[in-house]
Short mmCIF file of C-alpha atoms in Angstrom, two decimals:
data_model
loop_
_atom_site.label_atom_id
_atom_site.label_comp_id
_atom_site.label_asym_id
_atom_site.label_seq_id
_atom_site.Cartn_x
_atom_site.Cartn_y
_atom_site.Cartn_z
CA MET S 1 0.13 0.04 -0.02
CA SER S 2 1.38 3.35 -1.06
CA ASP S 3 2.16 6.08 1.67
CA SER S 4 -0.19 8.46 -0.13
CA PHE S 5 -3.26 6.01 -0.39
CA TYR S 6 -3.56 5.42 3.24
CA ARG S 7 -3.44 9.21 4.11
CA ALA S 8 -5.93 9.92 1.40
CA PHE S 9 -8.08 7.29 2.80
CA GLU S 10 -7.94 8.74 6.29
CA GLU S 11 -8.79 12.08 5.09
CA ARG S 12 -12.05 11.06 3.46
CA TYR S 13 -13.44 8.49 5.99
CA ARG S 14 -11.79 9.45 9.48
CA GLY S 15 -12.59 13.17 9.24
CA SER S 16 -10.92 16.37 9.19
CA ARG S 17 -8.06 17.33 11.90
CA GLU S 18 -10.30 19.79 13.50
CA MET S 19 -12.92 17.47 13.81
CA ILE S 20 -10.65 14.56 15.27
CA LYS S 21 -9.24 17.34 17.73
CA ALA S 22 -12.80 18.25 18.96
CA ARG S 23 -13.58 14.40 19.69
CA GLN S 24 -10.39 14.16 21.47
CA GLN S 25 -11.52 16.68 24.18
CA ALA S 26 -13.37 14.03 25.93
CA TYR S 27 -10.01 12.95 27.54
CA LEU S 28 -9.17 16.06 29.04
CA PRO S 29 -10.41 15.24 32.56
CA PHE S 30 -7.75 12.46 32.50
CA LEU S 31 -5.17 14.69 31.22
CA LYS S 32 -5.20 17.82 33.72
CA PRO S 33 -4.61 15.94 37.02
CA LEU S 34 -1.29 14.47 35.17
CA ALA S 35 -0.13 17.69 33.97
CA ASP S 36 -0.35 19.43 37.36
CA THR S 37 3.17 18.97 38.15
CA THR S 38 6.28 21.14 38.41
CA GLN S 39 7.97 19.42 35.33
CA PRO S 40 6.01 18.62 31.93
CA PRO S 41 4.93 15.16 32.17
CA LEU S 42 6.40 12.62 29.26
CA ALA S 43 3.91 11.18 26.82
CA LEU S 44 4.30 8.78 24.09
CA ASP S 45 1.54 8.40 21.33
CA LEU S 46 1.78 5.23 19.08
CA GLY S 47 0.57 5.44 15.49
CA CYS S 48 0.25 9.14 15.90
CA GLY S 49 -1.10 9.71 12.28
CA ARG S 50 -1.56 13.29 11.36
CA GLY S 51 -0.82 14.34 14.76
CA GLU S 52 -4.10 15.50 16.17
CA TRP S 53 -3.52 14.14 19.63
CA LEU S 54 0.20 15.26 19.65
CA GLU S 55 -1.29 18.75 19.51
CA VAL S 56 -3.85 18.22 22.31
CA LEU S 57 -0.93 16.83 24.50
CA LEU S 58 1.25 19.85 23.86
CA GLU S 59 -1.53 22.47 24.31
CA ASN S 60 -2.23 20.70 27.81
CA GLY S 61 1.56 20.97 28.98
CA PHE S 62 2.83 17.45 28.02
CA ALA S 63 6.15 16.71 26.64
CA ALA S 64 4.77 14.60 24.11
CA ARG S 65 6.29 12.66 20.93
CA GLY S 66 4.65 10.23 18.52
CA VAL S 67 5.87 7.29 16.38
CA ASP S 68 4.22 6.07 13.17
CA LEU S 69 5.12 3.61 10.22
CA ASP S 70 3.24 5.59 7.56
CA ALA S 71 5.42 8.22 5.75
CA GLY S 72 2.40 9.92 4.35
CA MET S 73 1.11 10.61 7.90
CA LEU S 74 4.49 11.76 9.34
CA GLU S 75 4.70 14.32 6.41
CA ALA S 76 1.43 15.91 8.00
CA CYS S 77 3.16 15.92 11.43
CA GLU S 78 6.47 17.49 9.80
CA ALA S 79 4.29 20.19 8.00
CA LEU S 80 2.91 21.36 11.38
CA GLY S 81 6.29 20.98 13.37
CA LEU S 82 5.17 18.04 15.52
CA PRO S 83 7.78 15.92 17.24
CA ALA S 84 6.92 12.52 15.58
CA GLU S 85 9.21 9.89 13.99
CA LYS S 86 9.06 6.71 12.01
CA GLY S 87 8.91 3.68 14.09
CA GLU S 88 7.22 0.45 15.23
CA ALA S 89 4.92 0.96 18.44
CA ILE S 90 6.07 -2.02 20.46
CA ALA S 91 9.88 -1.25 19.59
CA ALA S 92 9.28 2.30 20.69
CA LEU S 93 7.90 1.27 24.04
CA GLN S 94 10.77 -1.32 24.71
CA ALA S 95 13.04 1.31 24.31
CA LEU S 96 11.54 3.60 27.09
CA ASP S 97 12.76 3.41 30.55
CA ASP S 98 10.85 1.94 33.45
CA ASP S 99 8.36 4.24 35.16
CA SER S 100 9.19 7.25 33.05
CA GLN S 101 5.98 8.12 31.06
CA ALA S 102 2.88 9.92 32.58
CA LEU S 103 1.01 8.70 29.59
CA VAL S 104 0.94 6.16 26.68
CA SER S 105 -1.62 6.50 24.03
CA GLY S 106 -2.67 4.47 20.89
CA PHE S 107 -5.50 5.65 18.74
CA HIS S 108 -6.91 3.06 16.25
CA ILE S 109 -3.73 0.80 16.46
CA VAL S 110 -4.87 -2.51 18.35
CA GLU S 111 -7.26 -3.34 15.66
CA HIS S 112 -4.39 -3.06 13.03
CA ILE S 113 -2.05 -5.63 15.07
CA PRO S 114 -2.39 -9.25 15.79
CA PHE S 115 -3.98 -10.25 19.29
CA GLU S 116 -0.30 -11.44 20.60
CA SER S 117 1.03 -8.00 19.73
CA ALA S 118 -1.51 -6.14 21.65
CA GLN S 119 -0.91 -8.18 24.53
CA VAL S 120 2.75 -7.24 24.35
CA LEU S 121 1.87 -3.69 23.79
CA ILE S 122 -0.36 -3.40 26.93
CA SER S 123 2.48 -5.06 29.13
CA GLU S 124 5.27 -2.66 27.90
CA ALA S 125 2.89 0.22 28.49
CA LEU S 126 2.57 -0.79 32.15
CA ARG S 127 6.24 -0.97 32.56
CA ALA S 128 7.01 2.21 30.90
CA LEU S 129 4.32 4.20 32.89
CA ARG S 130 5.27 5.89 36.23
CA PRO S 131 2.82 4.97 39.19
CA GLY S 132 -0.35 6.79 38.61
CA GLY S 133 0.22 7.07 34.83
CA ILE S 134 -2.45 6.15 32.31
CA LEU S 135 -2.69 4.10 28.97
CA ILE S 136 -5.30 5.08 26.43
CA LEU S 137 -6.22 2.66 23.40
CA GLU S 138 -9.16 3.73 21.45
CA THR S 139 -10.52 1.38 18.76
CA PRO S 140 -14.16 1.16 16.79
CA ASN S 141 -16.86 -0.19 18.81
CA PRO S 142 -18.37 -3.29 17.98
CA GLU S 143 -21.45 -2.45 20.04
CA ASN S 144 -22.44 -0.29 17.13
CA ILE S 145 -23.96 -2.94 14.77
CA VAL S 146 -23.25 -0.93 11.74
CA VAL S 147 -19.70 -0.60 12.73
CA ALA S 148 -19.19 -4.13 13.52
CA GLY S 149 -20.78 -5.53 10.35
CA SER S 150 -19.87 -3.09 7.58
CA SER S 151 -17.59 0.00 8.49
CA PHE S 152 -14.98 -1.57 10.41
CA TYR S 153 -14.07 -3.80 7.29
CA LEU S 154 -13.63 -0.46 5.20
CA ASP S 155 -10.33 -0.11 6.32
CA PRO S 156 -8.26 -2.83 4.62
CA THR S 157 -5.60 -2.79 7.23
CA HIS S 158 -7.81 -4.01 9.94
CA GLU S 159 -7.31 -7.18 11.60
CA ARG S 160 -10.49 -8.00 13.97
CA PRO S 161 -12.82 -5.85 16.05
CA LEU S 162 -12.05 -5.88 19.91
CA PRO S 163 -15.03 -5.81 22.12
CA HIS S 164 -14.44 -3.50 25.04
CA GLN S 165 -14.79 -6.44 27.59
CA LEU S 166 -11.83 -8.01 26.06
CA LEU S 167 -9.48 -5.02 25.86
CA SER S 168 -10.51 -4.10 29.64
CA PHE S 169 -9.67 -7.78 30.83
CA MET S 170 -6.21 -7.57 28.96
CA ALA S 171 -5.35 -4.35 30.72
CA GLU S 172 -6.44 -5.86 34.13
CA PHE S 173 -4.76 -9.26 33.47
CA SER S 174 -1.41 -7.23 32.58
CA GLY S 175 -1.41 -5.55 36.12
CA PHE S 176 -3.36 -2.11 35.76
CA ALA S 177 -5.08 -1.06 38.87
CA ARG S 178 -8.30 0.19 37.27
CA THR S 179 -9.86 0.69 33.92
CA ARG S 180 -12.76 2.65 32.51
CA VAL S 181 -14.68 2.16 29.04
CA ILE S 182 -15.14 5.53 27.29
CA ARG S 183 -17.84 5.57 24.37
CA LEU S 184 -17.05 8.09 21.89
CA GLN S 185 -18.69 10.00 18.83
CA GLU S 186 -22.47 9.27 19.50
CA ASP S 187 -25.16 11.71 18.67
CA PRO S 188 -25.46 13.89 21.47
CA GLN S 189 -29.16 14.29 20.98
CA LEU S 190 -30.02 10.70 20.79
CA LEU S 191 -30.80 10.08 24.39
CA ALA S 192 -32.70 13.47 24.69
CA ARG S 193 -35.31 12.22 22.51
CA GLU S 194 -38.44 10.60 23.80
CA GLU S 195 -38.87 7.93 21.03
CA ILE S 196 -36.42 6.24 19.02
CA GLY S 197 -36.51 3.61 15.87
CA VAL S 198 -34.79 0.50 15.12
CA LEU S 199 -32.39 2.51 12.98
CA ASP S 200 -31.28 4.33 16.15
CA VAL S 201 -30.71 1.01 17.84
CA LEU S 202 -28.45 -0.42 14.90
CA THR S 203 -26.51 2.86 14.40
CA GLY S 204 -26.94 4.97 17.45
CA ALA S 205 -24.34 3.29 19.96
CA SER S 206 -21.20 4.97 20.08
CA PRO S 207 -19.14 4.11 17.17
CA ASP S 208 -15.69 4.33 18.96
CA TYR S 209 -14.54 3.56 22.55
CA ALA S 210 -11.41 3.95 24.62
CA ILE S 211 -9.98 1.81 27.47
CA VAL S 212 -8.30 4.21 30.05
CA ALA S 213 -6.14 2.17 32.46
CA GLN S 214 -4.34 3.56 35.40
CA LYS S 215 -1.27 1.89 36.86
CA GLN S 216 -1.05 1.42 40.71
CA ALA S 217 0.06 4.52 42.65
CA PRO S 218 -0.37 5.98 46.38
CA GLU S 219 -3.90 6.74 47.25
CA GLU S 220 -3.30 10.59 46.84
CA GLN S 221 -2.41 10.15 43.15
CA MET S 222 -5.26 7.76 42.60
CA ALA S 223 -7.78 10.07 44.12
CA ALA S 224 -6.80 12.68 41.71
CA LEU S 225 -8.29 10.75 38.77
CA ASP S 226 -11.38 9.55 40.87
CA GLU S 227 -13.77 11.79 39.15
CA ALA S 228 -12.75 11.14 35.59
CA PHE S 229 -13.14 7.34 36.31
CA SER S 230 -16.46 7.68 37.95
CA ARG S 231 -18.12 9.54 35.12
CA HIS S 232 -20.44 8.01 32.44
CA TYR S 233 -19.17 8.20 28.85
CA GLY S 234 -21.38 7.57 25.50
CA VAL S 235 -24.01 5.58 24.55
CA ALA S 236 -24.37 1.77 24.99
CA LEU S 237 -26.26 -0.83 22.88
CA ASP S 238 -28.20 -2.16 25.79
CA THR S 239 -29.14 1.40 26.82
CA LEU S 240 -30.56 2.04 23.36
CA ALA S 241 -32.33 -1.33 23.25
CA ARG S 242 -34.31 -0.60 26.44
CA LYS S 243 -35.04 2.93 25.29
CA TYR S 244 -36.60 1.40 21.96
CA ASP S 245 -38.65 -1.16 24.02
CA ALA S 246 -39.86 1.49 26.28
CA SER S 247 -40.84 3.66 23.38
CA VAL S 248 -42.56 0.83 21.67
CA ASP S 249 -44.40 0.03 24.83
CA HIS S 250 -45.50 3.66 24.98
CA ARG S 251 -46.73 3.56 21.37
CA ILE S 252 -48.67 0.53 21.98
CA ASN S 253 -50.18 1.80 24.97
CA GLN S 254 -51.01 5.05 22.93
CA MET S 255 -52.82 2.80 20.34
CA LEU S 256 -54.54 0.83 22.75
CA VAL S 257 -55.80 3.81 24.47
CA MET S 258 -57.07 5.42 21.05
CA GLN S 259 -58.90 2.04 20.35
CA LEU S 260 -60.64 1.98 23.71
CA GLU S 261 -61.52 5.69 23.12
CA GLN S 262 -63.06 4.56 19.82
CA VAL S 263 -64.93 1.55 21.34
CA VAL S 264 -66.34 3.61 24.02
CA ALA S 265 -66.96 6.83 21.98
CA ALA S 266 -70.05 5.18 20.01
CA PRO S 267 -71.95 3.87 23.06
CA LEU S 268 -71.17 7.11 24.96
CA ALA S 269 -72.17 9.31 22.11
CA GLN S 270 -75.49 7.49 21.68
CA ALA S 271 -76.05 7.43 25.59
CA GLN S 272 -75.45 11.37 25.49
CA GLU S 273 -78.13 11.66 22.57
CA ARG S 274 -80.53 9.75 24.54
CA ILE S 275 -80.13 11.88 27.72
CA ALA S 276 -80.40 15.11 25.48
CA ARG S 277 -83.74 13.70 23.97
CA LEU S 278 -84.98 12.61 27.39
CA GLU S 279 -84.11 16.19 28.73
CA ARG S 280 -86.02 17.74 25.92
CA GLU S 281 -89.14 15.67 26.57
CA ARG S 282 -88.95 16.59 30.32
CA ASP S 283 -88.87 20.15 29.47
CA GLN S 284 -91.84 19.82 27.16
CA ALA S 285 -93.65 18.09 29.71
CA LEU S 286 -92.82 20.63 32.11
CA GLU S 287 -94.07 23.25 29.91
CA GLN S 288 -97.25 21.55 29.18
CA ARG S 289 -97.92 21.00 33.02
CA GLN S 290 -97.22 24.54 33.50
CA ALA S 291 -99.61 25.66 30.71
CA MET S 292 -102.30 23.13 32.25
CA LEU S 293 -101.88 24.69 35.72
CA GLN S 294 -102.40 28.12 34.50
CA SER S 295 -105.40 27.23 32.20
CA MET S 296 -108.98 28.29 33.30
CA SER S 297 -110.53 25.08 33.38
CA TRP S 298 -107.86 23.93 35.92
CA ARG S 299 -108.73 26.77 38.26
CA ILE S 300 -112.47 26.27 38.05
CA THR S 301 -112.03 22.41 38.60
CA GLY S 302 -109.74 23.06 41.48
CA PRO S 303 -112.36 22.77 44.52
CA LEU S 304 -114.08 19.70 43.13
CA ARG S 305 -110.69 17.90 42.72
CA ARG S 306 -109.82 18.99 46.21
CA ALA S 307 -113.13 17.59 47.39
CA VAL S 308 -112.81 14.30 45.76
CA LEU S 309 -109.10 14.11 47.21
CA LEU S 310 -110.48 14.53 50.60
CA ALA S 311 -113.31 12.02 50.17
CA ARG S 312 -110.51 9.41 49.12
CA LYS S 313 -108.44 10.16 52.15
CA VAL S 314 -111.35 9.92 54.18
CA ARG S 315 -112.24 6.53 52.85
CA GLN S 316 -108.59 5.38 53.16
CA VAL S 317 -108.74 6.31 56.90
CA ARG S 318 -112.18 4.56 57.35
CA ILE S 319 -110.67 1.27 55.87
CA SER S 320 -107.70 1.28 57.51
CA ILE S 321 -109.07 1.63 61.16
CA PRO S 322 -110.11 -1.99 62.30
CA ARG S 323 -113.74 -1.76 63.68
CA PRO S 324 -115.26 -4.26 66.17
CA ARG S 325 -117.41 -7.05 64.44
CA PRO S 326 -121.06 -5.56 64.44
CA ARG S 327 -123.74 -7.43 66.29
CA PRO S 328 -126.17 -9.13 64.03
CA ARG S 329 -129.30 -7.20 63.50
CA PRO S 330 -132.48 -8.03 61.81
CA ARG S 331 -132.80 -7.79 58.24
CA LEU S 332 -133.87 -4.28 57.35
CA GLY S 333 -135.38 -3.09 54.03
CA ALA S 334 -133.62 -1.33 51.29
CA ALA S 335 -134.19 2.12 52.71
CA GLY S 336 -133.53 1.00 56.17
CA ARG S 337 -130.17 -0.20 55.13
CA VAL S 338 -129.12 2.72 52.97
CA ARG S 339 -129.97 5.67 55.22
CA PRO S 340 -127.88 4.70 58.26
CA VAL S 341 -124.78 4.18 56.16
CA MET S 342 -125.45 7.61 54.26
CA ALA S 343 -125.98 9.23 57.59
CA ARG S 344 -122.64 7.85 58.95
CA ALA S 345 -120.70 8.82 56.00
CA LEU S 346 -122.14 12.31 55.79
CA LEU S 347 -121.90 13.06 59.39
CA GLY S 348 -118.21 11.80 59.33
CA MET S 349 -117.37 14.18 56.32
CA ARG S 350 -119.19 17.14 57.97
CA SER S 351 -116.00 18.58 59.87
CA ARG S 352 -114.00 18.31 56.74
CA LEU S 353 -116.62 19.26 54.16
CA LEU S 354 -118.11 22.17 56.09
CA PRO S 355 -115.11 24.66 55.54
CA ILE S 356 -115.13 23.85 52.08
CA VAL S 357 -118.96 24.55 51.69
CA ARG S 358 -118.51 27.81 53.45
CA LYS S 359 -115.62 28.89 51.47
CA TYR S 360 -117.45 28.53 47.93
CA PRO S 361 -120.97 30.02 48.32
CA TRP S 362 -121.93 28.40 45.03
CA LEU S 363 -121.32 25.06 46.33
CA LYS S 364 -123.38 25.81 49.51
CA ALA S 365 -126.39 26.87 47.17
CA ARG S 366 -126.02 23.77 45.15
CA LEU S 367 -126.38 21.72 48.39
CA ARG S 368 -129.18 23.69 49.70
CA ARG S 369 -130.94 22.93 46.39
CA PHE S 370 -130.61 19.35 47.26
CA ARG S 371 -132.06 20.03 50.56
CA TYR S 372 -135.13 21.57 48.85
CA LEU S 373 -135.60 18.57 46.74
CA ASP S 374 -135.08 16.18 49.88
CA HIS S 375 -137.92 17.97 51.58
CA ARG S 376 -140.12 17.52 48.52
CA LEU S 377 -139.35 13.79 48.39
CA GLN S 378 -140.21 13.56 52.27
CA GLY S 379 -143.62 15.21 51.31
CA LEU S 380 -144.32 12.59 48.78
CA PHE S 381 -143.39 9.92 50.88
CA ALA S 382 -145.58 11.15 53.69
CA ARG S 383 -148.43 11.02 51.32
CA SER S 384 -147.48 7.44 50.14
CA LYS S 385 -147.50 6.44 53.88
CA ALA S 386 -151.15 7.79 54.45
CA ASP S 387 -152.22 5.93 51.33
CA ALA S 388 -150.68 2.72 52.49
CA SER S 389 -152.62 3.16 56.08
CA GLU S 390 -155.90 3.63 54.21
CA LEU S 391 -155.34 0.77 51.78
CA PHE S 392 -154.31 -1.70 54.85
CA GLY S 393 -156.91 -0.22 57.16
CA MET S 394 -153.92 -0.06 59.80
CA PRO S 395 -151.24 2.48 60.43
CA CYS S 396 -147.98 1.98 58.37
CA ASP S 397 -144.33 2.78 59.32
CA ASP S 398 -142.12 5.25 57.21
CA ASP S 399 -141.38 2.70 54.53
CA GLY S 400 -145.10 1.70 54.11
CA LEU S 401 -144.86 -1.60 55.79
CA ALA S 402 -147.92 -3.40 57.14
CA PRO S 403 -148.00 -4.15 61.02
CA LEU S 404 -146.64 -7.76 60.26
CA ALA S 405 -143.54 -6.33 58.82
CA LEU S 406 -143.45 -3.67 61.28
CA GLY S 407 -143.39 -6.28 64.03
CA GLN S 408 -140.01 -7.74 62.60
CA ARG S 409 -138.05 -4.61 63.51
CA ILE S 410 -139.67 -3.45 66.73
CA GLY S 411 -137.01 -1.83 68.90
CA HIS S 412 -134.78 -1.24 65.91
CA GLN S 413 -136.72 1.77 64.38
CA ALA S 414 -136.05 5.20 65.66
CA GLU S 415 -137.58 8.49 64.23
CA ARG S 416 -135.03 9.71 61.74
CA LYS S 417 -134.32 12.66 59.84
CA SER S 418 -133.13 13.05 56.33
CA PRO S 419 -129.39 12.72 56.28
CA LEU S 420 -128.83 16.21 54.47
CA GLU S 421 -131.40 17.50 56.84
CA SER S 422 -129.54 16.38 59.98
CA TRP S 423 -126.29 17.97 58.58
CA PHE S 424 -127.43 21.08 57.75
CA SER S 425 -129.39 21.48 61.11
CA GLN S 426 -125.93 21.50 62.75
CA GLN S 427 -124.51 24.29 60.91
#
């Protein structure tokens, strides 16, 4: 592969220098505690490429240098005056003194070398680092399904993708005190969205990640990086999957609610329409009732209705009161049976009917007319009695009965007045 080919390839698919430097600002929380010394800390960048990371290190007070095998990449570093030289990564590490470096870094190099070489690189970095120094290894993230299945193989020099669990274990196995996975280059707005789709799950996980490993040191030195190691970085695949499941459940619940509302809406609308119809009918009935109450015929027939209602109440009271069983009486004629019943009924109603009769003079006049007719009937009855006495040649009673019939009710007949006459005589 020519020197110019890989540099042109990086320019197209890796991105511009400015974009790469902006992404690498994510490591600043690890750099600042290491740079806070009286003497600039040493740093070695393996596979420095165009020198973006070298610039970041120099800007933050490190005495940094880089090595790379690609002459085309080194030309970009020389053009910017960056301290970079041609060399192989493991050989450059082996040439370092023990406990001499504050930082050893390698951006997108472990996926280019065999696995055994990666193990040697990590072990040599641990030897060369001073206590509390850190190792940074950045590589494509196979959690991102598109990276693992497609874009990783776009680079012809890639060997195989390395999951972050494997790279972390390699650092811990080599003897580093602690490691931290830093996911990088994800869409910053992805987790802020309430709902995500399948494409977001496939492509949304951080396309790159880095393992930051720290060499054992006294507690004070380790504590300086506690905050940086405790932070959360990037977007993991399982986080996106759970968010997608939650968004799907939310959409399903919304659909179920909409369907339920549609199912309930029709009967509810029918019920509301029926209620409205009943209310209209009620209003019409109330209007008709009000019109009837205000009519002349209703006012004229009012006293008669009250009299009928009162008579019904009196009858109900008489029926509800238990009465002693009457003693047997001799059988009487039709007139003898009717008159006592009418007298008792009228006398019982007298106390209730009398205020009504006094209140309505026309009703009183009507009843007086009935009294006049009753007197006329009594006169006719008296003449009939005289005619009966003359016919039988013996006196007859008020019903025109002969002495034989009269003897059947001796002791049971008393002189009676007409019921209406008796009632009016007590007014």
